[in-house]
Amino acid sequence: KSSVPEWKQQKKGRSGDVAKDAAPEDKLESQIGGKVESTGVDVGLPDESSKKPALKMSEADVATAHRLDRWNLAITRFLILAAVLILVADYLRRANIYSLATFPLRLPSVLLNSMTPMPPLVNRSHSPRRSIPEELEWLARRGDSFVYLTDNPAAASAALAHFESRQKRKRPQVLRVTDGQDAISDEFVFESLWFGRGSFVVDSIERMEYMLPRFIKRLEQRRATRARVRQTAHIVWDVSAPLPESARETLVNLARSTGFSLLLQ
């Protein structure tokens, strides 16, 4: 009986099997008459001698470069700030000029009037830029209040419908003033215009004949106390008959003192 342990015999058996499996590789080497050598991949690393020498700057040049960079940033920021200031100043300058104003914003009238005061009389009959409903919307978008006087009920209805078509959260309060016992009083209309609480549409000639003299009386009282509206209020005259010259001159003088504006169609 062999004295070799069984586990050792099994190990020799496994080693023999590995040798048999490797035999074909040995045969291949003998057939090509040499030994197969494995070579690495040439990554083409540059030779140390082929590297270009690094560029070097003196300390003075580095300091000069940093100083020029700071100047460049400062000049760029200054130009950007100057451009913004010019745009703001130009917008404020044109905001109260009918033929030049663009993109109305809800800004305090004191800010707009500081650059170009709102003219007490604006005549749009010669070169209207917008239709009447769009004109009234323009005034509302500025944050101004207005009373629209017209003898055309269809025009009054069109103006109200134009505001009704806007989104509810952006819709200003515009009320129609009618005749009768339940009609809005002239005092309520005037005080609402004065404090910017709402705007109104009047399409009754009879009501206008009573309203304008009362407006003139209240404006004279406010002028006597040197009171002015915080936000410009507009009287929009869109009547087939022209405004009487005496009433026109009186309204223009009062508007100049109180911050109102007379807009003629």
CSV table of C-alpha atoms in Angstrom, one decimal, residues 58-222:
chain,number,residue,atom,x,y,z
A,58,SER,CA,8.5,88.9,-13.5
A,59,GLU,CA,6.9,90.0,-10.3
A,60,ALA,CA,6.4,93.5,-11.7
A,61,ASP,CA,4.6,92.2,-14.8
A,62,VAL,CA,2.3,90.1,-12.6
A,63,ALA,CA,1.4,93.1,-10.5
A,64,THR,CA,0.8,95.2,-13.7
A,65,ALA,CA,-1.5,92.5,-15.1
A,66,HIS,CA,-3.6,92.3,-11.9
A,67,ARG,CA,-3.8,96.1,-11.8
A,68,LEU,CA,-5.0,96.3,-15.4
A,69,ASP,CA,-7.6,93.5,-14.7
A,70,ARG,CA,-9.0,95.5,-11.8
A,71,TRP,CA,-9.2,98.6,-13.9
A,72,ASN,CA,-11.0,96.7,-16.6
A,73,LEU,CA,-13.6,95.3,-14.2
A,74,ALA,CA,-14.1,98.7,-12.7
A,75,ILE,CA,-14.6,100.4,-16.1
A,76,THR,CA,-17.0,97.6,-17.2
A,77,ARG,CA,-19.1,98.0,-14.0
A,78,PHE,CA,-19.2,101.8,-14.4
A,79,LEU,CA,-20.3,101.5,-18.0
A,80,ILE,CA,-23.1,99.1,-17.1
A,81,LEU,CA,-24.3,101.3,-14.3
A,82,ALA,CA,-24.1,104.4,-16.5
A,83,ALA,CA,-26.2,102.6,-19.2
A,84,VAL,CA,-28.9,101.6,-16.7
A,85,LEU,CA,-29.0,105.2,-15.3
A,86,ILE,CA,-29.3,106.6,-18.8
A,87,LEU,CA,-32.2,104.2,-19.6
A,88,VAL,CA,-34.0,105.1,-16.4
A,89,ALA,CA,-33.5,108.8,-16.9
A,90,ASP,CA,-34.7,108.6,-20.6
A,91,TYR,CA,-37.8,106.6,-19.5
A,92,LEU,CA,-38.7,109.1,-16.8
A,93,ARG,CA,-38.1,112.0,-19.2
A,94,ARG,CA,-40.5,110.6,-21.9
A,95,ALA,CA,-43.1,109.2,-19.5
A,96,ASN,CA,-45.2,112.4,-19.5
A,97,ILE,CA,-44.7,113.2,-23.2
A,98,TYR,CA,-47.6,111.9,-25.2
A,99,SER,CA,-45.8,111.4,-28.5
A,100,LEU,CA,-42.8,109.7,-26.9
A,101,ALA,CA,-44.0,107.7,-23.9
A,102,THR,CA,-43.7,103.9,-24.0
A,103,PHE,CA,-44.5,101.0,-21.7
A,104,PRO,CA,-46.5,102.6,-18.9
A,105,LEU,CA,-45.5,101.6,-15.4
A,106,ARG,CA,-47.3,102.2,-12.1
A,107,LEU,CA,-44.9,104.8,-10.7
A,108,PRO,CA,-45.6,107.8,-8.4
A,109,SER,CA,-46.4,110.9,-10.3
A,110,VAL,CA,-44.0,112.9,-8.2
A,111,LEU,CA,-41.2,110.8,-9.7
A,112,LEU,CA,-42.4,111.2,-13.3
A,113,ASN,CA,-43.1,114.9,-12.8
A,114,SER,CA,-39.6,115.5,-11.4
A,115,MET,CA,-38.2,114.9,-14.9
A,116,THR,CA,-41.0,116.2,-17.2
A,117,PRO,CA,-44.1,117.7,-15.5
A,118,MET,CA,-47.4,116.3,-16.8
A,119,PRO,CA,-48.8,119.0,-19.1
A,120,PRO,CA,-52.2,120.3,-18.0
A,121,LEU,CA,-53.6,120.0,-21.5
A,122,VAL,CA,-53.0,117.1,-23.9
A,123,ASN,CA,-54.6,117.3,-27.3
A,124,ARG,CA,-54.7,113.9,-29.0
A,125,SER,CA,-57.1,114.8,-31.8
A,126,HIS,CA,-54.3,115.5,-34.3
A,127,SER,CA,-52.1,112.5,-33.8
A,128,PRO,CA,-53.8,109.8,-31.6
A,129,ARG,CA,-51.5,106.9,-30.9
A,130,ARG,CA,-54.2,104.6,-29.5
A,131,SER,CA,-58.0,104.1,-29.6
A,132,ILE,CA,-60.0,105.6,-26.7
A,133,PRO,CA,-60.3,102.3,-24.8
A,134,GLU,CA,-56.6,101.7,-25.2
A,135,GLU,CA,-55.9,105.2,-24.1
A,136,LEU,CA,-57.9,104.8,-20.9
A,137,GLU,CA,-56.2,101.5,-20.3
A,138,TRP,CA,-52.8,103.3,-20.7
A,139,LEU,CA,-53.8,105.8,-18.0
A,140,ALA,CA,-54.9,103.0,-15.7
A,141,ARG,CA,-51.6,101.1,-16.2
A,142,ARG,CA,-49.8,104.2,-15.1
A,143,GLY,CA,-51.7,104.1,-11.9
A,144,ASP,CA,-53.7,107.3,-12.8
A,145,SER,CA,-57.4,107.8,-12.4
A,146,PHE,CA,-59.7,109.3,-15.0
A,147,VAL,CA,-63.2,110.4,-15.8
A,148,TYR,CA,-64.2,109.8,-19.4
A,149,LEU,CA,-66.8,112.2,-20.7
A,150,THR,CA,-68.6,111.3,-24.0
A,151,ASP,CA,-71.9,111.9,-25.7
A,152,ASN,CA,-71.6,108.5,-27.4
A,153,PRO,CA,-73.2,105.6,-25.4
A,154,ALA,CA,-71.6,103.1,-27.7
A,155,ALA,CA,-68.1,104.5,-27.0
A,156,ALA,CA,-68.8,104.4,-23.3
A,157,SER,CA,-69.9,100.8,-23.5
A,158,ALA,CA,-66.9,99.9,-25.6
A,159,ALA,CA,-64.6,101.4,-23.0
A,160,LEU,CA,-66.2,99.5,-20.2
A,161,ALA,CA,-66.2,96.3,-22.1
A,162,HIS,CA,-62.5,96.8,-22.8
A,163,PHE,CA,-61.8,96.9,-19.0
A,164,GLU,CA,-64.1,94.0,-18.4
A,165,SER,CA,-62.1,91.8,-20.8
A,166,ARG,CA,-59.0,92.2,-18.6
A,167,GLN,CA,-58.0,89.7,-15.9
A,168,LYS,CA,-59.8,90.3,-12.7
A,169,ARG,CA,-56.8,90.8,-10.6
A,170,LYS,CA,-55.5,93.5,-13.0
A,171,ARG,CA,-58.8,95.2,-13.7
A,172,PRO,CA,-59.1,98.7,-12.3
A,173,GLN,CA,-62.3,99.9,-10.8
A,174,VAL,CA,-64.2,101.8,-13.6
A,175,LEU,CA,-67.8,102.8,-12.9
A,176,ARG,CA,-70.5,104.1,-15.2
A,177,VAL,CA,-72.1,107.3,-14.0
A,178,THR,CA,-75.8,107.5,-14.9
A,179,ASP,CA,-78.7,109.9,-14.2
A,180,GLY,CA,-81.4,109.2,-11.7
A,181,GLN,CA,-81.9,109.0,-8.0
A,182,ASP,CA,-79.5,106.2,-7.5
A,183,ALA,CA,-76.8,107.8,-9.5
A,184,ILE,CA,-73.3,108.3,-8.2
A,185,SER,CA,-72.9,111.8,-6.8
A,186,ASP,CA,-70.5,114.3,-8.3
A,187,GLU,CA,-68.8,114.7,-4.9
A,188,PHE,CA,-68.1,111.0,-4.8
A,189,VAL,CA,-66.7,111.1,-8.4
A,190,PHE,CA,-64.4,114.0,-7.6
A,191,GLU,CA,-63.0,112.6,-4.3
A,192,SER,CA,-62.4,109.2,-5.9
A,193,LEU,CA,-60.4,110.9,-8.7
A,194,TRP,CA,-58.5,113.0,-6.2
A,195,PHE,CA,-57.4,110.1,-4.0
A,196,GLY,CA,-57.0,107.7,-6.9
A,197,ARG,CA,-59.7,105.2,-5.7
A,198,GLY,CA,-61.4,104.7,-9.0
A,199,SER,CA,-62.2,105.9,-12.5
A,200,PHE,CA,-65.5,106.8,-14.2
A,201,VAL,CA,-67.3,106.9,-17.5
A,202,VAL,CA,-70.0,109.5,-18.1
A,203,ASP,CA,-72.1,109.4,-21.3
A,204,SER,CA,-74.9,111.9,-20.4
A,205,ILE,CA,-74.6,115.5,-21.7
A,206,GLU,CA,-77.0,116.7,-19.0
A,207,ARG,CA,-74.8,115.1,-16.3
A,208,MET,CA,-71.7,116.7,-17.7
A,209,GLU,CA,-73.3,120.1,-17.6
A,210,TYR,CA,-73.8,119.8,-13.9
A,211,MET,CA,-70.5,117.9,-13.2
A,212,LEU,CA,-68.0,120.2,-14.8
A,213,PRO,CA,-69.0,123.4,-12.9
A,214,ARG,CA,-68.8,121.4,-9.6
A,215,PHE,CA,-65.4,120.0,-10.5
A,216,ILE,CA,-64.2,123.6,-11.2
A,217,LYS,CA,-65.5,124.8,-7.9
A,218,ARG,CA,-63.8,122.0,-5.9
A,219,LEU,CA,-60.5,122.4,-7.9
A,220,GLU,CA,-60.6,126.1,-7.0
A,221,GLN,CA,-61.0,125.2,-3.3
A,222,ARG,CA,-58.0,122.8,-3.5
